[in-house]
PDB file of C-alpha atoms in Angstrom:
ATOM      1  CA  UNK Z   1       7.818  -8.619 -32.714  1.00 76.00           C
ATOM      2  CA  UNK Z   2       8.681  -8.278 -28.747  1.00 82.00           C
ATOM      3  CA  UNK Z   3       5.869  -7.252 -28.041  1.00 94.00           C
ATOM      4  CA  UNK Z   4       5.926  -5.595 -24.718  1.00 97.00           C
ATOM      5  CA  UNK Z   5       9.543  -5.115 -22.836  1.00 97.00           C
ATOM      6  CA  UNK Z   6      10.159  -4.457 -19.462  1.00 97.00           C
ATOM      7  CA  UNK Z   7      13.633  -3.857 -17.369  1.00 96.00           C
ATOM      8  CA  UNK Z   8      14.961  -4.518 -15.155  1.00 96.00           C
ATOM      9  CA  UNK Z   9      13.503  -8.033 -14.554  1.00 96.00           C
ATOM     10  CA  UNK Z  10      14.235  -8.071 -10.942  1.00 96.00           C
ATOM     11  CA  UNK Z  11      15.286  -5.200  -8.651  1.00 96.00           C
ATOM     12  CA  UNK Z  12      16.091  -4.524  -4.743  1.00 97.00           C
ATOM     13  CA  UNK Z  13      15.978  -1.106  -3.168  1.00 97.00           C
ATOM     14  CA  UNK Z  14      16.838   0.097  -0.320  1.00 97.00           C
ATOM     15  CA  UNK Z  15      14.444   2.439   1.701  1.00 97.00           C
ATOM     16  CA  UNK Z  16      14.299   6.087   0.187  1.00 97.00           C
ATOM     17  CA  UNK Z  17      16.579   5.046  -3.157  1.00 97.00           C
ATOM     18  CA  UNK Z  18      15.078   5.710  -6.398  1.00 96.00           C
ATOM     19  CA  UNK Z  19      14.858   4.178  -9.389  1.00 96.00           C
ATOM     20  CA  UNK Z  20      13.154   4.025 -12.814  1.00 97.00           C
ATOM     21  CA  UNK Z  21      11.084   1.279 -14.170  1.00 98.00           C
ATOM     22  CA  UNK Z  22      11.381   1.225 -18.788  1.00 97.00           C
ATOM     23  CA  UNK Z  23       8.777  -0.215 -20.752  1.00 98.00           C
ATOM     24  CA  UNK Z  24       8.898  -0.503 -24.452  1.00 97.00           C
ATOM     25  CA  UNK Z  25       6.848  -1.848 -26.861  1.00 97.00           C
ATOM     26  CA  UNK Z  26       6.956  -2.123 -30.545  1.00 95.00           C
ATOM     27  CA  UNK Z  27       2.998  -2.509 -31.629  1.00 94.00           C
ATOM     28  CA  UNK Z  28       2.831   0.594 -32.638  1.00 93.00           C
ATOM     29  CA  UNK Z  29       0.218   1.027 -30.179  1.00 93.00           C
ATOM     30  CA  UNK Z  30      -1.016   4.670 -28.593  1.00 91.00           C
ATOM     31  CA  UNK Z  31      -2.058   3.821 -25.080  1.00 92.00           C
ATOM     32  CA  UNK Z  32      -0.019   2.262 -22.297  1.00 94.00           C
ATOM     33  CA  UNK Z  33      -0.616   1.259 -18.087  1.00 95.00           C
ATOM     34  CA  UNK Z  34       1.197   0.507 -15.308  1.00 97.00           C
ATOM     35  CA  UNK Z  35       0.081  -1.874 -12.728  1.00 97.00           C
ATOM     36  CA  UNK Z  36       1.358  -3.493  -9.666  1.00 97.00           C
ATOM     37  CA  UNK Z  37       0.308  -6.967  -8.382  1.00 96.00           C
ATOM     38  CA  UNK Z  38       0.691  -7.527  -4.641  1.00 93.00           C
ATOM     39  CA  UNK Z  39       1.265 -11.398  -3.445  1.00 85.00           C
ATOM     40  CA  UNK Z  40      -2.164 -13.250  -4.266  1.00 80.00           C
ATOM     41  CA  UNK Z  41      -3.989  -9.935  -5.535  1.00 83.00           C
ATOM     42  CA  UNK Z  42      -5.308  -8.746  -8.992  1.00 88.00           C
ATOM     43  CA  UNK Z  43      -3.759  -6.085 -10.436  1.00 95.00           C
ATOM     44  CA  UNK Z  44      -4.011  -2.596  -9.525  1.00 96.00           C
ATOM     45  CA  UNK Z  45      -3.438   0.435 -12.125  1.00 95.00           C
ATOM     46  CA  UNK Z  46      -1.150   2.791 -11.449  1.00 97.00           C
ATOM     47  CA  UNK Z  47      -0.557   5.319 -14.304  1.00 96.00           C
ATOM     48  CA  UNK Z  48      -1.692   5.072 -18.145  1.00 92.00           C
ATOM     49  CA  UNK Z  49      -1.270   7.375 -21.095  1.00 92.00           C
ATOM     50  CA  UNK Z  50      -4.143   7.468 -23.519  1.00 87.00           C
ATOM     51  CA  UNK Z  51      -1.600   8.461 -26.185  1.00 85.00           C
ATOM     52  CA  UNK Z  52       1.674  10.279 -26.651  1.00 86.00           C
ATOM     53  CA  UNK Z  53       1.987  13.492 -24.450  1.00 87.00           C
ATOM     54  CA  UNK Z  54      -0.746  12.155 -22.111  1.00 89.00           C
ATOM     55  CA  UNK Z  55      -0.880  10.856 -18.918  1.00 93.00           C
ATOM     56  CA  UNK Z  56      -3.120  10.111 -15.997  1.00 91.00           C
ATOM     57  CA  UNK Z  57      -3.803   8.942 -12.528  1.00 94.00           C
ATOM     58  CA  UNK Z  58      -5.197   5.179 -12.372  1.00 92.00           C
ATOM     59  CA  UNK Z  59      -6.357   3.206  -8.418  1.00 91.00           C
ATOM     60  CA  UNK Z  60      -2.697   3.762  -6.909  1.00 95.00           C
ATOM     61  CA  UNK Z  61      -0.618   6.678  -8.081  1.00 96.00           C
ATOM     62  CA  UNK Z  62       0.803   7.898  -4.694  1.00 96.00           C
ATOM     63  CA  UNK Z  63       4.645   7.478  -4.621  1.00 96.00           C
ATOM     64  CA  UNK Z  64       5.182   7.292  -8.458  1.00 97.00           C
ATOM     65  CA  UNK Z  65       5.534   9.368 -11.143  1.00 97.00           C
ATOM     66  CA  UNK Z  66       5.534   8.875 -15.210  1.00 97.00           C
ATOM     67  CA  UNK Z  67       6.933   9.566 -18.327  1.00 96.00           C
ATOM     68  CA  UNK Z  68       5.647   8.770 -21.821  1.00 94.00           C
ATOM     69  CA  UNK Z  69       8.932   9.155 -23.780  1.00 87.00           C
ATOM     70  CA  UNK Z  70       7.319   8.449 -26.843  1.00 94.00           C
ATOM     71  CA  UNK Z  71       4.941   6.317 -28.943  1.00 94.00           C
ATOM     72  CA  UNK Z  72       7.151   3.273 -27.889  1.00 96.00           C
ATOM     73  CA  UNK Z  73       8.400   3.923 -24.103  1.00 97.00           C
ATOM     74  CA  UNK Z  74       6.312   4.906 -20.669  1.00 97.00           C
ATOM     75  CA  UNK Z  75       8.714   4.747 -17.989  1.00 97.00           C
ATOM     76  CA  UNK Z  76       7.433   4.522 -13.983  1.00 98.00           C
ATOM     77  CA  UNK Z  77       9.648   6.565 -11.624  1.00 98.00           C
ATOM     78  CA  UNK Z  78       9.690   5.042  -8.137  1.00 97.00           C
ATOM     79  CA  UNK Z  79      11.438   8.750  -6.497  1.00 93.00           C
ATOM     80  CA  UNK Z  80      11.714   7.878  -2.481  1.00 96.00           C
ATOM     81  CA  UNK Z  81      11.098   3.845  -2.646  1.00 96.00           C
ATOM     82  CA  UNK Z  82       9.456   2.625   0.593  1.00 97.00           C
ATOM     83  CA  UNK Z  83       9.040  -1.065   1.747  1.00 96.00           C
ATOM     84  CA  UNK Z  84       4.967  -1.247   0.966  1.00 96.00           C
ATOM     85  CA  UNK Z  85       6.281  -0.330  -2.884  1.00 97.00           C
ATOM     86  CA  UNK Z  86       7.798  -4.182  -2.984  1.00 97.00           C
ATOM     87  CA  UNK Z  87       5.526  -5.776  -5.706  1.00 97.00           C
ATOM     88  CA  UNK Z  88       5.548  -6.892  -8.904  1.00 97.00           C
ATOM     89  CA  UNK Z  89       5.419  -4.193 -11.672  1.00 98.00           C
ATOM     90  CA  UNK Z  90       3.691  -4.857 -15.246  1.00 98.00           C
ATOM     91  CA  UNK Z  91       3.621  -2.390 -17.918  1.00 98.00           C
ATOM     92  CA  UNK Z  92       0.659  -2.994 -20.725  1.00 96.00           C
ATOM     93  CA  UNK Z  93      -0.208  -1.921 -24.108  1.00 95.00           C
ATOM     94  CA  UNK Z  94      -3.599  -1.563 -25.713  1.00 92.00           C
ATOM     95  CA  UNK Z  95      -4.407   0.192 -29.663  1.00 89.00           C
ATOM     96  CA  UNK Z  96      -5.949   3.168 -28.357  1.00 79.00           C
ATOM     97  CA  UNK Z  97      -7.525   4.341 -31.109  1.00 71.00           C
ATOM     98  CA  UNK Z  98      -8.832   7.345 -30.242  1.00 60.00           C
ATOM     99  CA  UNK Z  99     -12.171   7.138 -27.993  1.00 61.00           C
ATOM    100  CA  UNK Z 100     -11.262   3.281 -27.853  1.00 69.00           C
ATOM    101  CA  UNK Z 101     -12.918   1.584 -25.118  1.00 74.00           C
ATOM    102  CA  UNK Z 102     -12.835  -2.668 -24.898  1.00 74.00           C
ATOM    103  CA  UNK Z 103      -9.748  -2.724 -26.121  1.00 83.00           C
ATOM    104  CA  UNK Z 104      -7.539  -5.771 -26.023  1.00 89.00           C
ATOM    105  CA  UNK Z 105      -4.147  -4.984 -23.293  1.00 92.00           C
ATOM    106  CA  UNK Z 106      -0.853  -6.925 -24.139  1.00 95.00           C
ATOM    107  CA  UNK Z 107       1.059  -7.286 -20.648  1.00 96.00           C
ATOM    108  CA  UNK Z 108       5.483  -7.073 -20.401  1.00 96.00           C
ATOM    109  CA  UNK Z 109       6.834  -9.733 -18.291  1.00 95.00           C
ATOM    110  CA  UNK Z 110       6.778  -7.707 -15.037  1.00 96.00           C
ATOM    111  CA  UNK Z 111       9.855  -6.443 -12.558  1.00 97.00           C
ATOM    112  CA  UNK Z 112      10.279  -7.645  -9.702  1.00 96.00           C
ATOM    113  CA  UNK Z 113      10.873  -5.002  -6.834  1.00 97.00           C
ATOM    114  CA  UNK Z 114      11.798  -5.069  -3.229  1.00 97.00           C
ATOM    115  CA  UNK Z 115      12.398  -2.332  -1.116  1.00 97.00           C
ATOM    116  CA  UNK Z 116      13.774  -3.538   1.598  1.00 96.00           C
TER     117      UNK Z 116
ATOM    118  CA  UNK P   1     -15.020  -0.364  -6.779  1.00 80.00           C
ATOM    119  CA  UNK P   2     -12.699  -3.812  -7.364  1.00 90.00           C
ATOM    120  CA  UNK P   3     -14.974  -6.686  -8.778  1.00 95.00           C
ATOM    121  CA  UNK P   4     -15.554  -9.812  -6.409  1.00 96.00           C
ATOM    122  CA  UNK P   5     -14.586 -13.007  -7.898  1.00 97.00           C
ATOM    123  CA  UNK P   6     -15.740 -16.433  -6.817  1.00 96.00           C
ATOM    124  CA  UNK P   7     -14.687 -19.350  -5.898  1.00 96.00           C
ATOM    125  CA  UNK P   8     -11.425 -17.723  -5.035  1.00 96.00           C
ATOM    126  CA  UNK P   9     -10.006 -21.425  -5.860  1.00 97.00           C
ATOM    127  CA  UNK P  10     -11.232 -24.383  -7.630  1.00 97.00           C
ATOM    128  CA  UNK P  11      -9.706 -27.927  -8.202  1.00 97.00           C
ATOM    129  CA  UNK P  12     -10.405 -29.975 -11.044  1.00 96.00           C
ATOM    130  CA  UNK P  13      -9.596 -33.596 -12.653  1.00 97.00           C
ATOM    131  CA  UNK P  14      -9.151 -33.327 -16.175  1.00 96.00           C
ATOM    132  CA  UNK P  15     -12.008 -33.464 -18.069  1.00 94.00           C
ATOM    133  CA  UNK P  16     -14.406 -31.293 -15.679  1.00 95.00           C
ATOM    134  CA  UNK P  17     -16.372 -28.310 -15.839  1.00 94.00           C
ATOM    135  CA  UNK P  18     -15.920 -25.203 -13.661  1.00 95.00           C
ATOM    136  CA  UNK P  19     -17.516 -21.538 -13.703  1.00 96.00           C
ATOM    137  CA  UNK P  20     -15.745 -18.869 -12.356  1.00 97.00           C
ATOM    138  CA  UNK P  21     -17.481 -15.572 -11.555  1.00 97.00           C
ATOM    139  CA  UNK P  22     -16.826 -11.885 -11.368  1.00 97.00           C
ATOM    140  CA  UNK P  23     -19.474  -9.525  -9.673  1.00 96.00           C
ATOM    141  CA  UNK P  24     -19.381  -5.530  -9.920  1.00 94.00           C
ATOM    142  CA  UNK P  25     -22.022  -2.931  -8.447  1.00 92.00           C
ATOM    143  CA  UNK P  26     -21.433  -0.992 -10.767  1.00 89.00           C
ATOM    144  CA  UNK P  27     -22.732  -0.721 -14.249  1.00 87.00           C
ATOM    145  CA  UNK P  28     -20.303  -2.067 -16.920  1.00 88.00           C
ATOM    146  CA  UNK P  29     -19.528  -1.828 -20.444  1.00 88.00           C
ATOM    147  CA  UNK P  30     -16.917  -4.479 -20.672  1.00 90.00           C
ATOM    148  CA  UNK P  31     -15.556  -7.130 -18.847  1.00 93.00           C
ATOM    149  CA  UNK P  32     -12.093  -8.599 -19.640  1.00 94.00           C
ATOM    150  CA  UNK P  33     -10.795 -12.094 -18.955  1.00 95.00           C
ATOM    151  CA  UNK P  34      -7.091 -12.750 -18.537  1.00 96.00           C
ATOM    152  CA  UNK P  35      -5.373 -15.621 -16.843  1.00 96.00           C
ATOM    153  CA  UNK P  36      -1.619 -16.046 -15.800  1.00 95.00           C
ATOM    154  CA  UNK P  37       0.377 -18.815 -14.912  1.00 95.00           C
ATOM    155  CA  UNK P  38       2.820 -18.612 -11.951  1.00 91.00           C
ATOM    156  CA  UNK P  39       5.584 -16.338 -12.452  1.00 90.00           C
ATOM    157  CA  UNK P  40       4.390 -14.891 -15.659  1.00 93.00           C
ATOM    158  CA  UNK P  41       2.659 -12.159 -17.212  1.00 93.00           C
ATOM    159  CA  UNK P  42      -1.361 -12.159 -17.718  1.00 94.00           C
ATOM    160  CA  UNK P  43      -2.495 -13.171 -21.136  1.00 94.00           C
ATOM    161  CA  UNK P  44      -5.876 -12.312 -22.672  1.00 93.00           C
ATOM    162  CA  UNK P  45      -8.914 -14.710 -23.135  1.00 93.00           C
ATOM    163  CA  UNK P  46     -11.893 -12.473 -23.632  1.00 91.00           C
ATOM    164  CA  UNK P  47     -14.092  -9.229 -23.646  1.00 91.00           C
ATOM    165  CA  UNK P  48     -17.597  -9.311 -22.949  1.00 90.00           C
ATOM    166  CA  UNK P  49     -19.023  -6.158 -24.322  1.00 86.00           C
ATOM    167  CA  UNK P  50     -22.723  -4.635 -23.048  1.00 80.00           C
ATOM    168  CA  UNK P  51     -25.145  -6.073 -25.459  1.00 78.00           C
ATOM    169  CA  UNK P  52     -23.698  -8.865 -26.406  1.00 77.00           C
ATOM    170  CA  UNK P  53     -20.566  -8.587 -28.751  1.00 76.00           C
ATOM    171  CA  UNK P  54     -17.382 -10.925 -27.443  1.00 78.00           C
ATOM    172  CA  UNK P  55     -13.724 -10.814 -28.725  1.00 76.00           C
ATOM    173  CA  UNK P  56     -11.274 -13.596 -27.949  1.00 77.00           C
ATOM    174  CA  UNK P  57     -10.292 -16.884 -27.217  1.00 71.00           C
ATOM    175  CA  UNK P  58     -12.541 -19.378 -29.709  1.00 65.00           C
ATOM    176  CA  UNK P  59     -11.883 -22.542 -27.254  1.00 73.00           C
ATOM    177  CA  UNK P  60     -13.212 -20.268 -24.352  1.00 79.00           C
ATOM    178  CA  UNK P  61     -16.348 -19.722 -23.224  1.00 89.00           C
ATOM    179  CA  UNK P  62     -18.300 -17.155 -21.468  1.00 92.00           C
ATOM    180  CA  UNK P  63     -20.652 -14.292 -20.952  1.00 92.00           C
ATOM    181  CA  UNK P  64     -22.114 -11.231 -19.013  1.00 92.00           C
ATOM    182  CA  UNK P  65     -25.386 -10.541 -17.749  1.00 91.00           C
ATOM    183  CA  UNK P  66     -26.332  -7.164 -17.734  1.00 89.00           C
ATOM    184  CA  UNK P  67     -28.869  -6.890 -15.480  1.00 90.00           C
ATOM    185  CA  UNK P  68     -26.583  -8.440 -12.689  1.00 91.00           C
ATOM    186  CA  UNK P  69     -23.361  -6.548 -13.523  1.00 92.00           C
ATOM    187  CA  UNK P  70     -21.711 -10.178 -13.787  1.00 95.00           C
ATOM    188  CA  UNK P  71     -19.749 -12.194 -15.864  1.00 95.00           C
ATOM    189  CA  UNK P  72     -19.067 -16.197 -16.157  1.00 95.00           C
ATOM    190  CA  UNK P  73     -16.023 -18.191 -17.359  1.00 95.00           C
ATOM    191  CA  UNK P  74     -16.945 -21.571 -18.450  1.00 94.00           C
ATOM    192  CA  UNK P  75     -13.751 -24.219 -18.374  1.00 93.00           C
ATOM    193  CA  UNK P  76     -15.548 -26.888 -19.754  1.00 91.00           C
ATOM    194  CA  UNK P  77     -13.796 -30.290 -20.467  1.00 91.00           C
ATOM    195  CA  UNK P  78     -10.635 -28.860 -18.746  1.00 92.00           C
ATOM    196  CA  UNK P  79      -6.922 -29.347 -19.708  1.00 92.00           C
ATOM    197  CA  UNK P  80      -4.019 -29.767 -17.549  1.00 95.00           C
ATOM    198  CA  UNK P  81      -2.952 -26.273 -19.359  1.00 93.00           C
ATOM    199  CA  UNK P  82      -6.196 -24.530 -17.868  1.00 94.00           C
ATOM    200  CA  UNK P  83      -4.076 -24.317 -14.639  1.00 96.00           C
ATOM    201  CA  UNK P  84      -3.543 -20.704 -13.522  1.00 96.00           C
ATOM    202  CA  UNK P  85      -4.843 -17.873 -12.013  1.00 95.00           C
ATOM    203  CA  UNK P  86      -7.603 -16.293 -13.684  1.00 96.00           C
ATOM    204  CA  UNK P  87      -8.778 -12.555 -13.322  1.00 96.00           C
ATOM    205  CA  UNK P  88     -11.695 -10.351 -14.132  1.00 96.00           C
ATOM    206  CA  UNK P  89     -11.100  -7.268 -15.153  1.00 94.00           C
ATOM    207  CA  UNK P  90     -14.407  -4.524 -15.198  1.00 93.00           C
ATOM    208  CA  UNK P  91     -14.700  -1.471 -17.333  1.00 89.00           C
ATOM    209  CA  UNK P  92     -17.327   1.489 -16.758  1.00 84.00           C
ATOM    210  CA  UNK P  93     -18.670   3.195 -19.474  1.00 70.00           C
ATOM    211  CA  UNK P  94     -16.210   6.520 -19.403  1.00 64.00           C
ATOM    212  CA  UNK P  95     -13.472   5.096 -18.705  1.00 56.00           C
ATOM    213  CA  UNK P  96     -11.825   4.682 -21.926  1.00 67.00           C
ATOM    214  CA  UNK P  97     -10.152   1.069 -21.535  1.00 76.00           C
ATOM    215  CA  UNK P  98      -8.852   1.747 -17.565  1.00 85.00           C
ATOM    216  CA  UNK P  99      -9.634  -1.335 -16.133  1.00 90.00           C
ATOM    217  CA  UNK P 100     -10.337  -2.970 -12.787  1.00 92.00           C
ATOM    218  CA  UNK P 101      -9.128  -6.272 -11.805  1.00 95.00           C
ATOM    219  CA  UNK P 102     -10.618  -8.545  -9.535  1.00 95.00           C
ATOM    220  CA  UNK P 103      -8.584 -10.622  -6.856  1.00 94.00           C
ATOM    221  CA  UNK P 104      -8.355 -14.065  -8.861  1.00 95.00           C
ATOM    222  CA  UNK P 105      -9.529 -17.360  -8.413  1.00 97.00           C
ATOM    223  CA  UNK P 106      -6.568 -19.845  -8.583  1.00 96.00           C
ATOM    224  CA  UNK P 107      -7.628 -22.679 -10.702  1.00 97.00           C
ATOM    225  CA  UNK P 108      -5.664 -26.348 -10.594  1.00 97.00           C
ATOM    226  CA  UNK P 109      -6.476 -28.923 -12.779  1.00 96.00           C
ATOM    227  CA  UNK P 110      -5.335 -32.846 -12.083  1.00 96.00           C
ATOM    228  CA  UNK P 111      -4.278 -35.570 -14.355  1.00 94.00           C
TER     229      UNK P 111
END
């Protein structure tokens, strides 16, 4: 098993381009998050989706947008990229089942973004 | 409301004890431990569940008071591997696995 996939691995934007962040992973599991980590800070959630065909809102969703492709894929849409968008970008995975709460998340090796 | 962490950064020699904790105001029903190295991804250690259930890590230690709204990571006897940044990561009761993470306390451990 991968686990959790990410691309690209490292990315730099200019100011206004867009761009599309893919995720994949092959756990077979039903909810999936987006966070971004800022230099010496904790993570901060972005999107998740709960399951397939859902998606919602997490700390930091201003200037992104989502997509849960399917069970496997949840892509993050980055549509006018501005310079405080430069971060690091991880996509998790938890089970999910249905009402889960405590649930383990399984973290992609991150991209690394700079708008610049 | 982000957890507070503390110490934000610890040194050890190999073989010593540290606790790191992570505060909330809020009431919790989980609290997740993950710690990352430089340049890599988080990787799980623990959940502390309200009342007293844990999943994770057998070799780590750690628990949450309920009263307080806070949790404790023991490193005891510590490793050179223990090195890394370790986060906190707070879940209230509705919200269905959304967690959030506190700001990290870098830990370094000596030969």
């Amino acid at each position: 098993n991968a686990g959790v996939t990410q691309t690209p691995k490292f990315q730099v934007l200019k100011t206004g381009q867009s761009m599309t962040l893919q995720c994949a992973q092959d756990m077979n599991h039903n909810s999936m998050y987006w966070y971004r980590q800022d230099p010496g800070m904790g993570l901060r959630l972005i999107y998740y989706s709960a399951s397939e065909g859902t998606t919602d809102k997490g700390e930091v969703p201003n200037g992104y947008n989502v997509s849960r492709l399917n069970k496997r894929e949840f892509s993050l849409r980055l549509e006018s990229a501005a310079p405080s968008q430069t971060s690091v970008y991880f996509c998790a995975s938890s089970k999910g089942l249905q009402g889960a709460r405590a649930d383990t998340q399984y973290f992609g090796p991150g991209t690394r973004l700079t708008v610049l | 409301q982000q957890p507070v962490q503390s110490p934000q950064a610890v040194i050890l020699r190999e073989g010593e004890d540290a606790v790191i904790n992570c505060s909330s105001s809020k009431a919790l029903y989980s609290v997740h431990w993950y710690r990352q190295k430089h340049g890599e991804a988080p990787v799980f250690l623990m959940i502390l569940l309200k009342g007293g259930e844990q999943k994770g890590h057998e070799k780590i230690s750690a628990s949450f008071n309920e009263k307080k709204q806070q949790s404790s990571l023991y490193l005891t006897a510590s490793q050179l591997s223990y090195s890394g940044t370790y986060f906190c990561g707070t879940e209230r009761g509705a919200a269905g696995n959304k967690l959030t993470f506190g700001g990290g306390t870098r830990v370094l451990v000596k030969p």
